[in-house]
Coordinates of N, CA and C and ligand atoms in Angstrom, one line a residue:
M256 N 233.7 56.0 160.0 CA 234.2 55.3 158.8 C 235.7 55.3 158.7
S257 N 236.4 54.2 158.6 CA 237.8 54.1 158.7 C 238.4 54.0 157.2
S258 N 239.4 54.8 157.0 CA 240.0 54.7 155.6 C 241.5 54.5 155.7
I259 N 242.0 54.0 154.6 CA 243.5 53.7 154.6 C 243.9 53.9 153.1
I260 N 245.2 54.4 153.0 CA 245.8 54.4 151.7 C 246.7 53.2 151.5
I261 N 246.5 52.5 150.4 CA 247.4 51.4 150.1 C 248.4 52.0 149.1
A262 N 249.7 52.2 149.6 CA 250.6 53.0 148.8 C 251.4 52.1 147.9
T263 N 250.8 51.6 146.9 CA 251.5 50.8 145.9 C 251.0 51.2 144.5
A264 N 251.9 51.1 143.6 CA 251.6 51.3 142.1 C 251.3 50.0 141.4
N265 N 251.4 48.9 142.2 CA 251.2 47.6 141.6 C 249.7 47.1 141.9
P266 N 248.9 47.0 140.8 CA 247.5 46.7 141.0 C 247.3 45.3 141.6
G267 N 248.2 44.4 141.3 CA 248.1 43.0 141.9 C 248.2 43.0 143.4
K268 N 249.2 43.8 143.9 CA 249.4 43.9 145.3 C 248.1 44.6 145.9
F269 N 247.7 45.7 145.3 CA 246.5 46.4 145.8 C 245.3 45.5 146.0
R270 N 245.0 44.7 145.0 CA 243.9 43.8 145.0 C 244.0 42.8 146.2
E271 N 245.2 42.2 146.4 CA 245.4 41.3 147.5 C 245.2 41.9 148.8
I272 N 245.7 43.1 149.0 CA 245.7 43.8 150.3 C 244.2 44.2 150.6
Q273 N 243.6 44.8 149.6 CA 242.2 45.3 149.8 C 241.3 44.1 150.1
E274 N 241.4 43.0 149.4 CA 240.6 41.8 149.7 C 240.8 41.3 151.1
D275 N 242.1 41.3 151.5 CA 242.4 40.8 152.9 C 241.9 41.7 154.0
L276 N 241.9 43.0 153.7 CA 241.5 43.9 154.8 C 240.1 44.5 154.7
S277 N 239.3 43.8 153.9 CA 238.0 44.4 153.6 C 237.1 44.4 154.9
G278 N 237.3 43.6 155.8 CA 236.5 43.6 157.1 C 237.0 44.6 158.1
I279 N 238.2 45.2 157.8 CA 238.8 46.1 158.8 C 238.7 47.6 158.5
F280 N 238.8 47.9 157.2 CA 238.6 49.3 156.7 C 237.5 49.4 155.8
D281 N 236.8 50.6 155.8 CA 235.7 50.8 154.9 C 236.1 51.4 153.6
V282 N 237.1 52.3 153.6 CA 237.5 52.9 152.3 C 239.0 52.7 152.1
F283 N 239.3 52.2 150.9 CA 240.6 52.0 150.5 C 241.0 53.0 149.3
Y284 N 242.0 53.8 149.6 CA 242.5 54.7 148.5 C 243.7 54.1 147.8
S285 N 243.7 54.0 146.5 CA 244.9 53.6 145.8 C 245.6 54.9 145.4
L286 N 246.8 54.8 144.9 CA 247.6 56.0 144.4 C 246.8 56.6 143.2
D287 N 246.2 55.7 142.4 CA 245.4 56.2 141.3 C 244.2 57.1 141.8
D288 N 243.5 56.6 142.8 CA 242.4 57.4 143.3 C 242.8 58.7 143.8
L289 N 244.1 58.8 144.3 CA 244.6 60.1 144.8 C 245.3 60.9 143.8
E290 N 245.3 60.3 142.5 CA 246.1 60.9 141.4 C 247.5 61.2 141.8
Y291 N 248.1 60.3 142.5 CA 249.5 60.5 143.0 C 250.4 59.7 142.0
T292 N 251.2 60.4 141.2 CA 251.9 59.8 140.2 C 253.5 59.8 140.4
V293 N 253.9 60.5 141.5 CA 255.3 60.6 141.8 C 255.8 59.2 142.2
E294 N 256.9 58.8 141.6 CA 257.4 57.5 142.0 C 258.3 57.7 143.2
V295 N 258.0 56.9 144.3 CA 258.9 57.0 145.5 C 260.0 56.0 145.2
E296 N 261.2 56.5 145.1 CA 262.3 55.6 144.8 C 262.7 54.6 145.9
E297 N 262.8 53.3 145.6 CA 263.1 52.3 146.6 C 264.7 52.2 146.7
D298 N 265.3 53.1 147.4 CA 266.7 53.2 147.3 C 267.4 53.0 148.7
R299 N 266.6 52.4 149.6 CA 267.1 52.1 151.0 C 267.7 50.7 151.0
G300 N 268.4 50.4 152.1 CA 269.2 49.2 152.2 C 268.4 48.0 152.6
S301 N 267.1 48.1 152.9 CA 266.3 47.0 153.3 C 264.9 47.1 152.8
Y302 N 264.2 46.0 152.8 CA 262.8 46.0 152.4 C 262.0 46.9 153.4
A303 N 262.3 46.7 154.7 CA 261.5 47.5 155.7 C 261.7 49.0 155.5
E304 N 262.9 49.4 155.3 CA 263.1 50.8 155.1 C 262.5 51.4 153.8
N305 N 262.5 50.6 152.8 CA 261.8 51.0 151.5 C 260.3 51.2 151.8
A306 N 259.7 50.2 152.5 CA 258.3 50.2 152.8 C 258.0 51.4 153.7
W307 N 258.8 51.7 154.7 CA 258.6 52.8 155.6 C 258.7 54.1 154.8
K308 N 259.7 54.2 153.9 CA 259.8 55.5 153.1 C 258.5 55.8 152.3
K309 N 258.0 54.7 151.7 CA 256.8 54.9 150.9 C 255.6 55.3 151.7
A310 N 255.4 54.6 152.9 CA 254.3 54.8 153.7 C 254.3 56.2 154.3
R311 N 255.5 56.6 154.8 CA 255.6 57.9 155.4 C 255.4 59.1 154.4
K312 N 256.0 59.0 153.2 CA 255.9 60.0 152.3 C 254.5 60.3 151.9
I313 N 253.8 59.2 151.6 CA 252.4 59.3 151.1 C 251.4 59.6 152.3
G314 N 251.7 59.0 153.4 CA 250.8 59.3 154.6 C 250.9 60.8 155.0
D315 N 252.1 61.3 155.0 CA 252.3 62.8 155.3 C 251.6 63.7 154.3
R316 N 251.8 63.3 153.0 CA 251.2 64.1 151.9 C 249.7 64.2 152.0
F317 N 249.0 63.1 152.4 CA 247.5 63.1 152.4 C 246.9 63.2 153.8
G318 N 247.7 63.0 154.9 CA 247.2 63.0 156.2 C 246.2 61.9 156.5
I319 N 246.5 60.7 155.9 CA 245.6 59.5 156.1 C 246.5 58.4 156.4
S320 N 246.1 57.5 157.3 CA 246.9 56.3 157.6 C 247.2 55.5 156.4
T321 N 248.5 55.1 156.3 CA 249.0 54.5 155.0 C 249.7 53.2 155.2
L322 N 249.4 52.2 154.4 CA 250.1 50.9 154.4 C 250.9 50.8 153.1
A323 N 252.2 50.5 153.2 CA 253.0 50.2 152.1 C 253.7 48.8 152.2
D324 N 254.0 48.3 151.0 CA 254.5 46.9 151.0 C 255.8 46.9 150.1
D325 N 256.9 46.4 150.7 CA 258.0 46.1 149.8 C 258.3 44.7 149.9
S326 N 258.4 44.1 148.7 CA 258.6 42.6 148.7 C 259.6 42.2 147.7
G327 N 260.1 41.0 147.7 CA 261.1 40.5 146.8 C 261.2 39.0 146.8
L328 N 261.8 38.5 145.7 CA 261.9 37.1 145.5 C 263.4 36.8 145.6
E329 N 263.7 35.8 146.5 CA 265.1 35.5 146.7 C 265.3 34.0 146.2
V330 N 266.2 33.8 145.3 CA 266.4 32.5 144.7 C 267.8 32.0 145.1
E331 N 267.8 30.8 145.8 CA 269.0 30.2 146.4 C 270.1 30.1 145.4
A332 N 269.8 29.5 144.2 CA 270.8 29.2 143.2 C 271.4 30.5 142.6
L333 N 270.8 31.7 142.9 CA 271.3 33.0 142.4 C 271.9 33.8 143.6
G334 N 272.2 33.1 144.6 CA 272.8 33.7 145.8 C 271.8 34.8 146.4
G335 N 270.5 34.5 146.3 CA 269.5 35.4 146.9 C 269.0 36.5 146.0
R336 N 269.5 36.6 144.8 CA 269.0 37.6 143.9 C 267.7 37.1 143.3
P337 N 266.8 38.0 142.8 CA 267.0 39.4 142.7 C 266.7 40.2 144.0
G338 N 266.1 39.5 145.0 CA 265.9 40.1 146.3 C 265.4 41.5 146.3
L339 N 266.1 42.4 147.0 CA 265.7 43.8 147.1 C 265.5 44.5 145.8
Y340 N 266.1 43.9 144.7 CA 266.1 44.6 143.4 C 265.1 43.9 142.5
S341 N 264.1 43.1 143.0 CA 263.2 42.3 142.2 C 262.4 43.2 141.2
A342 N 262.0 44.3 141.6 CA 261.2 45.2 140.7 C 262.1 45.7 139.6
R343 N 263.4 45.8 139.8 CA 264.3 46.4 138.8 C 265.0 45.3 137.9
Y344 N 264.5 44.0 138.1 CA 265.1 42.9 137.5 C 264.8 42.9 136.0
G345 N 263.7 43.6 135.6 CA 263.3 43.7 134.2 C 262.3 44.8 134.1
K346 N 261.9 45.2 132.9 CA 261.0 46.3 132.7 C 259.5 46.0 133.1
N347 N 259.2 44.8 132.9 CA 257.8 44.3 133.3 C 257.8 42.9 133.7
D348 N 256.6 42.3 134.1 CA 256.6 41.0 134.6 C 257.1 40.0 133.6
T349 N 256.8 40.1 132.3 CA 257.2 39.2 131.2 C 258.7 39.2 131.2
E350 N 259.3 40.3 131.1 CA 260.8 40.4 131.1 C 261.5 39.8 132.3
R351 N 260.9 40.1 133.5 CA 261.5 39.6 134.7 C 261.4 38.1 134.8
I352 N 260.3 37.5 134.4 CA 260.2 36.1 134.4 C 261.1 35.4 133.3
D353 N 261.2 36.0 132.1 CA 262.1 35.5 131.1 C 263.5 35.5 131.6
R354 N 263.9 36.6 132.2 CA 265.3 36.7 132.7 C 265.6 35.6 133.8
L355 N 264.6 35.4 134.7 CA 264.8 34.4 135.7 C 264.9 33.0 135.2
L356 N 264.0 32.7 134.2 CA 264.1 31.4 133.6 C 265.4 31.2 132.8
T357 N 265.9 32.2 132.2 CA 267.2 32.1 131.5 C 268.3 31.9 132.5
E358 N 268.3 32.7 133.5 CA 269.4 32.6 134.5 C 269.4 31.2 135.2
L359 N 268.3 30.5 135.2 CA 268.2 29.2 135.9 C 268.2 28.1 134.9
E360 N 268.4 28.3 133.7 CA 268.4 27.3 132.7 C 269.4 26.2 133.1
G361 N 269.0 24.9 133.0 CA 269.9 23.8 133.3 C 270.0 23.5 134.8
V362 N 269.5 24.4 135.7 CA 269.5 24.1 137.1 C 268.4 23.1 137.5
P363 N 268.8 22.0 138.1 CA 267.8 21.0 138.4 C 266.8 21.5 139.5
M364 N 265.6 20.8 139.5 CA 264.5 21.3 140.4 C 264.9 21.4 141.8
D365 N 265.7 20.4 142.3 CA 266.1 20.5 143.8 C 267.0 21.6 144.1
K366 N 267.5 22.3 143.1 CA 268.4 23.4 143.4 C 267.7 24.8 143.0
R367 N 266.4 24.7 142.8 CA 265.7 25.9 142.4 C 264.8 26.5 143.6
K368 N 265.3 26.3 144.8 CA 264.6 26.8 146.0 C 264.5 28.3 145.9
A369 N 263.3 28.8 146.3 CA 263.1 30.3 146.3 C 262.3 30.7 147.5
M370 N 262.4 32.0 147.8 CA 261.5 32.5 148.9 C 261.1 33.9 148.6
F371 N 259.8 34.1 148.8 CA 259.2 35.5 148.7 C 259.2 36.1 150.1
R372 N 259.6 37.3 150.2 CA 259.5 38.1 151.5 C 258.6 39.3 151.3
A373 N 257.8 39.6 152.2 CA 257.0 40.8 152.2 C 257.1 41.6 153.5
Y374 N 257.4 42.8 153.4 CA 257.4 43.7 154.6 C 256.4 44.8 154.4
L375 N 255.5 44.9 155.4 CA 254.5 45.9 155.4 C 254.9 47.0 156.4
S376 N 254.6 48.2 156.0 CA 254.8 49.3 156.9 C 253.5 50.1 157.0
F377 N 253.1 50.3 158.3 CA 251.8 51.0 158.5 C 252.2 52.3 159.2
Y378 N 251.9 53.4 158.6 CA 252.3 54.7 159.1 C 251.0 55.6 159.5
T379 N 251.0 56.1 160.7 CA 249.8 56.9 161.1 C 250.3 58.4 161.2
P380 N 249.9 59.3 160.3 CA 250.5 60.6 160.2 C 250.2 61.5 161.4
L381 N 249.0 61.2 162.1 CA 248.6 62.0 163.3 C 249.7 62.0 164.4
D382 N 250.2 60.8 164.7 CA 251.2 60.7 165.7 C 252.6 60.3 165.2
E383 N 252.7 60.2 163.9 CA 254.0 59.9 163.2 C 254.5 58.5 163.6
K384 N 253.7 57.6 163.9 CA 254.2 56.3 164.3 C 254.2 55.3 163.1
T385 N 255.1 54.3 163.2 CA 255.2 53.3 162.1 C 255.3 52.0 162.8
Y386 N 254.6 51.0 162.2 CA 254.6 49.6 162.6 C 254.9 48.7 161.4
F387 N 255.7 47.7 161.7 CA 256.1 46.8 160.6 C 255.6 45.4 160.8
F388 N 255.3 44.7 159.7 CA 254.7 43.4 159.7 C 255.4 42.6 158.6
Y389 N 255.7 41.3 158.8 CA 256.5 40.5 157.9 C 255.9 39.2 157.6
G390 N 256.1 38.7 156.4 CA 255.8 37.3 156.1 C 256.7 36.8 155.0
C391 N 256.8 35.4 155.0 CA 257.6 34.8 153.9 C 256.9 33.5 153.4
L392 N 257.3 33.1 152.2 CA 256.8 31.9 151.6 C 257.9 31.2 150.8
K393 N 258.0 29.9 151.1 CA 259.1 29.1 150.5 C 258.5 28.3 149.3
G394 N 259.2 28.1 148.2 CA 258.8 27.3 147.1 C 259.9 27.1 146.2
F395 N 259.6 26.8 144.9 CA 260.6 26.5 143.9 C 260.3 27.3 142.6
I396 N 261.3 27.7 141.9 CA 261.1 28.3 140.6 C 261.0 27.2 139.5
D397 N 259.8 27.2 138.9 CA 259.5 26.1 137.9 C 260.3 26.4 136.6
V398 N 260.3 25.5 135.7 CA 261.0 25.7 134.4 C 260.2 26.4 133.4
K399 N 258.9 26.5 133.6 CA 258.0 27.3 132.7 C 256.8 27.9 133.5
R400 N 256.1 28.8 132.8 CA 255.0 29.4 133.5 C 253.8 28.5 133.6
R401 N 253.0 28.6 134.7 CA 251.8 27.9 134.8 C 250.7 28.8 135.5
G402 N 249.5 28.8 134.8 CA 248.4 29.6 135.4 C 248.4 31.0 135.0
S403 N 247.2 31.6 135.2 CA 247.0 33.0 134.7 C 246.6 33.9 135.8
G404 N 246.5 33.4 137.1 CA 246.1 34.3 138.2 C 247.3 35.1 138.7
G405 N 247.0 35.8 139.8 CA 248.1 36.5 140.5 C 248.8 37.6 139.7
F406 N 250.0 37.8 140.0 CA 250.8 38.8 139.3 C 252.3 38.5 139.5
G407 N 253.1 39.4 138.9 CA 254.5 39.3 139.1 C 255.1 37.9 138.7
F408 N 255.9 37.3 139.7 CA 256.5 36.0 139.4 C 255.6 34.9 139.7
D409 N 254.3 35.1 140.0 CA 253.4 34.0 140.5 C 253.4 32.8 139.5
P410 N 253.4 33.0 138.2 CA 253.3 31.8 137.3 C 254.5 30.9 137.3
V411 N 255.6 31.3 137.8 CA 256.8 30.4 137.9 C 257.1 30.0 139.4
F412 N 256.4 30.5 140.3 CA 256.6 30.2 141.7 C 255.8 29.0 142.1
S413 N 256.5 27.9 142.2 CA 255.8 26.6 142.4 C 255.7 26.2 143.9
L414 N 254.5 25.8 144.3 CA 254.3 25.4 145.7 C 254.4 23.9 145.8
P415 N 255.5 23.3 146.3 CA 255.7 21.9 146.2 C 254.6 21.0 146.8
E416 N 254.1 21.4 148.0 CA 253.1 20.6 148.6 C 251.7 20.7 147.9
R417 N 251.5 21.6 147.0 CA 250.2 21.7 146.3 C 250.4 21.3 144.9
G418 N 251.6 21.2 144.4 CA 251.8 20.8 143.0 C 251.3 21.8 142.0
R419 N 251.2 23.1 142.5 CA 250.6 24.1 141.6 C 251.5 25.4 141.8
S420 N 251.3 26.3 140.8 CA 252.0 27.6 141.0 C 251.1 28.6 141.7
L421 N 251.7 29.7 142.1 CA 250.8 30.7 142.8 C 249.8 31.3 141.9
A422 N 250.1 31.2 140.6 CA 249.1 31.8 139.6 C 248.0 30.8 139.3
E423 N 248.1 29.6 139.9 CA 247.0 28.6 139.7 C 246.0 28.4 140.8
I424 N 246.2 29.2 141.9 CA 245.3 29.2 143.0 C 244.5 30.5 143.1
P425 N 243.3 30.4 143.7 CA 242.5 31.6 143.8 C 243.1 32.6 144.8
L426 N 242.8 33.9 144.6 CA 243.3 34.9 145.4 C 243.2 34.7 146.9
A427 N 242.0 34.2 147.3 CA 241.7 34.0 148.7 C 242.7 32.9 149.3
E428 N 243.0 31.9 148.5 CA 243.9 30.9 148.9 C 245.3 31.4 149.0
K429 N 245.7 32.2 148.0 CA 247.0 32.8 148.0 C 247.2 33.7 149.3
N430 N 246.1 34.4 149.6 CA 246.2 35.3 150.8 C 246.3 34.5 152.1
R431 N 245.8 33.2 152.1 CA 245.9 32.4 153.3 C 247.4 31.9 153.5
I432 N 248.1 31.7 152.4 CA 249.4 31.1 152.6 C 250.6 32.0 152.3
S433 N 250.4 33.1 151.6 CA 251.5 33.8 151.0 C 252.3 34.7 152.0
H434 N 253.5 35.1 151.5 CA 254.3 36.1 152.3 C 253.5 37.3 152.7
R435 N 252.7 37.8 151.7 CA 251.9 39.0 152.0 C 250.8 38.7 152.9
G436 N 250.1 37.5 152.6 CA 249.0 37.1 153.4 C 249.4 37.0 154.9
K437 N 250.6 36.4 155.1 CA 251.1 36.3 156.5 C 251.3 37.6 157.2
A438 N 251.9 38.5 156.4 CA 252.2 39.9 156.9 C 250.9 40.6 157.2
L439 N 249.9 40.3 156.3 CA 248.6 41.0 156.5 C 247.8 40.4 157.7
A440 N 248.0 39.1 158.0 CA 247.4 38.5 159.1 C 247.9 39.1 160.4
S441 N 249.2 39.4 160.4 CA 249.9 40.0 161.5 C 249.4 41.4 161.7
F442 N 249.2 42.1 160.6 CA 248.6 43.5 160.6 C 247.2 43.5 161.1
R443 N 246.4 42.5 160.7 CA 245.0 42.4 161.2 C 245.0 42.1 162.7
R444 N 245.9 41.3 163.2 CA 246.0 41.1 164.7 C 246.3 42.4 165.4
F445 N 247.2 43.2 164.8 CA 247.5 44.5 165.4 C 246.3 45.4 165.4
M446 N 245.5 45.5 164.3 CA 244.4 46.3 164.2 C 243.2 45.9 165.1
T447 N 243.1 44.6 165.3 CA 241.9 44.1 166.0 C 242.2 43.9 167.5
I448 N 243.4 43.4 167.9 CA 243.6 43.1 169.3 C 244.9 43.9 169.8
G449 N 245.4 44.7 168.9 CA 246.5 45.6 169.3 C 247.9 44.8 169.5
Q450 N 247.9 43.6 168.9 CA 249.2 42.8 169.0 C 250.3 43.4 168.1
I451 N 251.4 43.8 168.7 CA 252.5 44.3 168.0 C 253.5 43.2 167.7
P452 N 253.9 42.9 166.5 CA 254.9 41.8 166.3 C 256.2 42.2 166.9
R453 N 256.9 41.2 167.5 CA 258.1 41.5 168.3 C 259.3 41.8 167.4
L454 N 259.6 40.8 166.5 CA 260.9 40.9 165.8 C 260.7 40.9 164.3
L455 N 261.5 41.6 163.6 CA 261.6 41.5 162.2 C 262.8 40.7 161.8
P456 N 262.7 39.7 160.9 CA 264.0 39.1 160.5 C 264.8 40.0 159.6
Ligands
ITT1310 P1 255.2 49.2 144.7 O1 256.6 49.4 145.1 O2 254.6 50.3 144.0 O3 254.4 48.6 145.8 P2 256.4 47.1 142.9 O4 255.9 46.2 141.9 O5 257.6 48.0 142.5 O6 255.2 48.0 143.5 P3 258.1 45.7 144.9 O7 259.3 46.5 144.6 O8 257.8 45.4 146.3 O9 256.8 46.3 144.2 O10 258.1 44.3 144.1 C1 259.2 43.6 143.8 C2 258.9 42.7 142.6 O11 258.4 41.4 143.1 C3 257.9 43.1 141.6 O12 258.3 42.8 140.3 C4 256.6 42.4 142.0 O13 255.8 42.1 140.9 C5 257.2 41.1 142.5 N1 256.3 40.5 143.5 C6 256.0 41.1 144.8 N2 255.1 40.3 145.4 C7 254.8 39.3 144.6 C8 253.8 38.2 144.6 O14 253.0 38.1 145.7 N3 253.8 37.4 143.6 C9 254.6 37.6 142.5 N4 255.4 38.5 142.4 C10 255.5 39.4 143.4

């Protein structure tokens, strides 16, 4: 029986990752299941290093293979902000979205381009090896919230070719197209056929 720790304190991320990897692992441990409450500070200079720090710290602590995700939203009109600091952009999702909408007030739709990036780090404590997987998703920041699914910035992240926000599509559909879904697809190829992604942007 194969088990994995999903090293995230974000229940939305946990749900998406567990759903996507349900055919690959039998047991998924969340940080809650492990009663791990120490916050691993995201203080590195890149998403990949932050993800690696989380995966290694928790993988070593419990001796179980661990997957961590560091992601961020980059908005063109804000010079790429909040980016690496997306989680610290506000105290909670409501505050983060309110701040984003305020900062973009008056910016026309064609100037509201945005991109989600997700970096996954998979750490195996037995041999101390780490593997990285990446995905991105392009869209626009809407002028108001739409939909009640997903988490984080999903209600204001608009998918132009679908005419809907990420919070208006089912989880399985989000996983097929999203930054995290793409990184997870690459991770699944690694787990099933041993394919190691060549380059990280
Ligand atoms: P962990 O570090 O514990 O995994 P976190 O919420 O702090 O959880 P990040 O630093 O990676 O995670 O997240 C950056 C921010 O971007 C955070 O506010 C998330 O809610 C948001 N975010 C990440 N992925 C998202 C997605 O798929 N949809 C909407 N918002 C997302």
